[in-house]
Short mmCIF file of C-alpha atoms in Angstrom, two decimals:
data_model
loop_
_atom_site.label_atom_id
_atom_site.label_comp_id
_atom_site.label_asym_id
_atom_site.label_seq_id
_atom_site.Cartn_x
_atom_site.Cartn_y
_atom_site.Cartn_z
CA UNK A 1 9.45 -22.40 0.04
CA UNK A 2 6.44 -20.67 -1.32
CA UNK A 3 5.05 -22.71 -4.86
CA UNK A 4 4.44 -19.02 -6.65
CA UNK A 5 7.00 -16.52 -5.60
CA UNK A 6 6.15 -14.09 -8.47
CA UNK A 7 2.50 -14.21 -7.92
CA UNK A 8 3.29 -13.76 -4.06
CA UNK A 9 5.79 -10.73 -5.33
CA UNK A 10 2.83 -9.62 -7.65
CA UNK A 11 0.33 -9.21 -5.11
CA UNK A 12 2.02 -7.66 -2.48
CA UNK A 13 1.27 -3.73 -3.53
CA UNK A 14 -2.48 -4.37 -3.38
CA UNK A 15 -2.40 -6.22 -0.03
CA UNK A 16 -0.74 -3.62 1.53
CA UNK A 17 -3.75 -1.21 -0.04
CA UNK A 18 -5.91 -3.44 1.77
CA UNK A 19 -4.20 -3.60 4.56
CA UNK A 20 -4.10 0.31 4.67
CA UNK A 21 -8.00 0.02 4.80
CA UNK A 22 -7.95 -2.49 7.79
CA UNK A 23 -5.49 -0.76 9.60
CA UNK A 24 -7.63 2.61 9.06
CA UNK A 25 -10.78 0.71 10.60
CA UNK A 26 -9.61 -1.18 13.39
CA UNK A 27 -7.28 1.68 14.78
CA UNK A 28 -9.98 4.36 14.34
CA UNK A 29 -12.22 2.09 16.66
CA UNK A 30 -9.42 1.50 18.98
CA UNK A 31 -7.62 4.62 19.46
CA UNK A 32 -8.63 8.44 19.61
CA UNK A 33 -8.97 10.74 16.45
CA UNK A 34 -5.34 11.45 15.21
CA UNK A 35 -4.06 9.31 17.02
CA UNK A 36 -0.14 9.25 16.42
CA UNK A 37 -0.12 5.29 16.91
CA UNK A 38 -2.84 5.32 14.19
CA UNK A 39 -1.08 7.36 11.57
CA UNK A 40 2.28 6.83 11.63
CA UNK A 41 2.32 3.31 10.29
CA UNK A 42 -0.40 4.50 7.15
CA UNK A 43 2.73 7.43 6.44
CA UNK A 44 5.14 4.59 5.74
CA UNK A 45 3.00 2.66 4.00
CA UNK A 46 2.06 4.22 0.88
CA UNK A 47 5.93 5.27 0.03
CA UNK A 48 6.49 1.36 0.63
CA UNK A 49 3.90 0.52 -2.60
CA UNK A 50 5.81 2.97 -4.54
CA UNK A 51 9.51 1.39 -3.61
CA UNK A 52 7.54 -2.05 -4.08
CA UNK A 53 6.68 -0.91 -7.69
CA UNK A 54 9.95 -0.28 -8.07
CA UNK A 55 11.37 -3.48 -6.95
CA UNK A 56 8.83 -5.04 -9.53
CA UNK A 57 10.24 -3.12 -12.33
CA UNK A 58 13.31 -3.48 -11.73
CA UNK A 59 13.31 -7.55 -11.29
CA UNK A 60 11.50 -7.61 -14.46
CA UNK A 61 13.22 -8.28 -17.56
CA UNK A 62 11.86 -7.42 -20.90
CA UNK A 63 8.49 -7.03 -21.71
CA UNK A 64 7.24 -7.68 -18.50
CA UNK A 65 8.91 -4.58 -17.47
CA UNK A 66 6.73 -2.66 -19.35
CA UNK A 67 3.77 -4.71 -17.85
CA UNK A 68 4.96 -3.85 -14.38
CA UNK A 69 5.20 -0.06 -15.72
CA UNK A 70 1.65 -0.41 -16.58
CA UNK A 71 0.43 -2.10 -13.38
CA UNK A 72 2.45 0.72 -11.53
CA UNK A 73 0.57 3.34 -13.56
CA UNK A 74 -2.31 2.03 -12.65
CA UNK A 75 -2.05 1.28 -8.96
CA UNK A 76 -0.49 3.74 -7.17
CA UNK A 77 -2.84 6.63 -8.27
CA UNK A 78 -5.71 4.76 -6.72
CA UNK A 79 -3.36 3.41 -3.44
CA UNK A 80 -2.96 7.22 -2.91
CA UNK A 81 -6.68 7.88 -3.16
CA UNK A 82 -7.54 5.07 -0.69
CA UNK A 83 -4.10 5.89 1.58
CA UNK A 84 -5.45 9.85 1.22
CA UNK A 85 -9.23 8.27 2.70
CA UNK A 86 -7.22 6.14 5.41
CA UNK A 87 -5.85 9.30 6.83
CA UNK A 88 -9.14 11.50 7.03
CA UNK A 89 -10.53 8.22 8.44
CA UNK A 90 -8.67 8.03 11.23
CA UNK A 91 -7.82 11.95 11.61
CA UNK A 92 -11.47 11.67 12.38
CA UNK A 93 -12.71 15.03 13.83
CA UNK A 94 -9.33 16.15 14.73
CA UNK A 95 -9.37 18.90 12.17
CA UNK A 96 -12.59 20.79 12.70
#
């Protein structure tokens, strides 16, 4: 169906980091701070890069395993810094 199913695979953890950003900017224009509509999905999507991450190690066989460690090592620490920004963006003033 697709001509590169790993690269597709590959990619998907850092378009869902993206699409944690988007998400952040269009609902905070749309929807009041804190909005419950506006937080809930950004909740379940930083535990889905880590089970992604998972699935990526665990498909991999051999020394690409140990690549996909790497790449996990790598990514989620900043996909929880930008998930962590996501969430005071759209908790807006809620908080003070």
């Amino acid at each position: 169906m697709f001509p590169y199913p790993e690269q597709y695979r590959t990619a998907t953890p850092p378009i869902t980091t993206a699409f944690m950003v988007f998400w952040a900017i269009l609902s905070h224009s749309i929807f009041a701070d804190a909005s419950p509509f506006a937080l809930y999905p950004l909740m379940m999507l930083f535990p889905f890069v880590i089970v992604f991450h998972g699935y990526l190690i665990w498909l991999a066989q051999g020394m690409s395993r140990l690549d996909q460690c790497f790449y996990a090592l790598v990514h989620i620490p900043l996909a929880f810094v930008v998930w962590t920004f996501t969430i005071m963006h759209v908790n807006g003033n809620a908080f003070s």
